[in-house]
XYZ file of C-alpha atoms in Angstrom:
67
model
C 194.636 24.377 35.214
C 193.964 24.800 38.839
C 195.053 27.649 41.039
C 194.322 27.473 44.830
C 195.237 29.229 48.104
C 197.240 27.348 50.842
C 194.085 27.687 53.001
C 192.409 24.656 51.424
C 195.745 22.332 51.758
C 195.884 23.595 55.471
C 192.650 22.827 56.420
C 192.542 20.137 59.288
C 190.284 17.763 60.257
C 189.388 16.305 63.754
C 192.450 14.623 63.958
C 194.369 18.119 63.407
C 195.314 16.296 59.844
C 196.002 18.836 57.172
C 194.297 17.873 53.683
C 197.628 18.539 52.182
C 198.780 19.554 48.663
C 199.276 15.816 47.768
C 195.867 14.744 48.535
C 194.266 17.865 46.529
C 196.773 16.956 43.567
C 195.467 13.391 43.374
C 191.920 14.236 43.591
C 192.146 16.589 40.910
C 194.118 14.236 38.495
C 191.496 12.101 39.240
C 188.675 14.094 38.496
C 189.935 16.710 36.112
C 188.505 15.113 33.213
C 184.906 15.443 34.533
C 182.597 18.586 33.645
C 183.350 21.589 35.409
C 180.334 22.148 37.625
C 180.501 18.661 38.782
C 184.189 19.231 39.544
C 182.842 22.053 42.014
C 180.666 19.851 43.826
C 183.259 17.170 44.370
C 185.579 19.620 45.214
C 183.101 20.870 47.817
C 182.424 17.451 49.099
C 185.791 16.587 49.494
C 186.224 19.365 51.785
C 183.300 19.133 53.663
C 184.247 15.187 54.221
C 187.840 16.347 55.380
C 186.935 18.861 57.812
C 183.745 17.150 59.221
C 182.762 19.248 62.346
C 185.934 21.438 62.181
C 185.529 24.941 61.582
C 187.117 26.426 58.640
C 190.502 27.848 59.651
C 191.704 29.847 56.806
C 190.411 31.767 53.467
C 190.052 29.404 50.832
C 190.315 29.965 46.968
C 190.502 27.506 44.262
C 190.075 28.325 40.592
C 189.765 25.883 37.656
C 190.094 26.582 34.110
C 189.621 24.181 31.388
C 191.976 25.125 28.161
């Protein structure tokens, strides 16, 4: 189960393209079966790769809970 703020999906890259909720959903579906500590690292890498040299534009919150 994941809960997240719009700050993550609204984060833009150098081309001012947002990460978007669909891209985040697909990423979480693909990686949701991996251990939670690995998911954390993968999500951090996803955000860093997406925003590259852009500054963070909003607060970002993502909570993942394995049920």
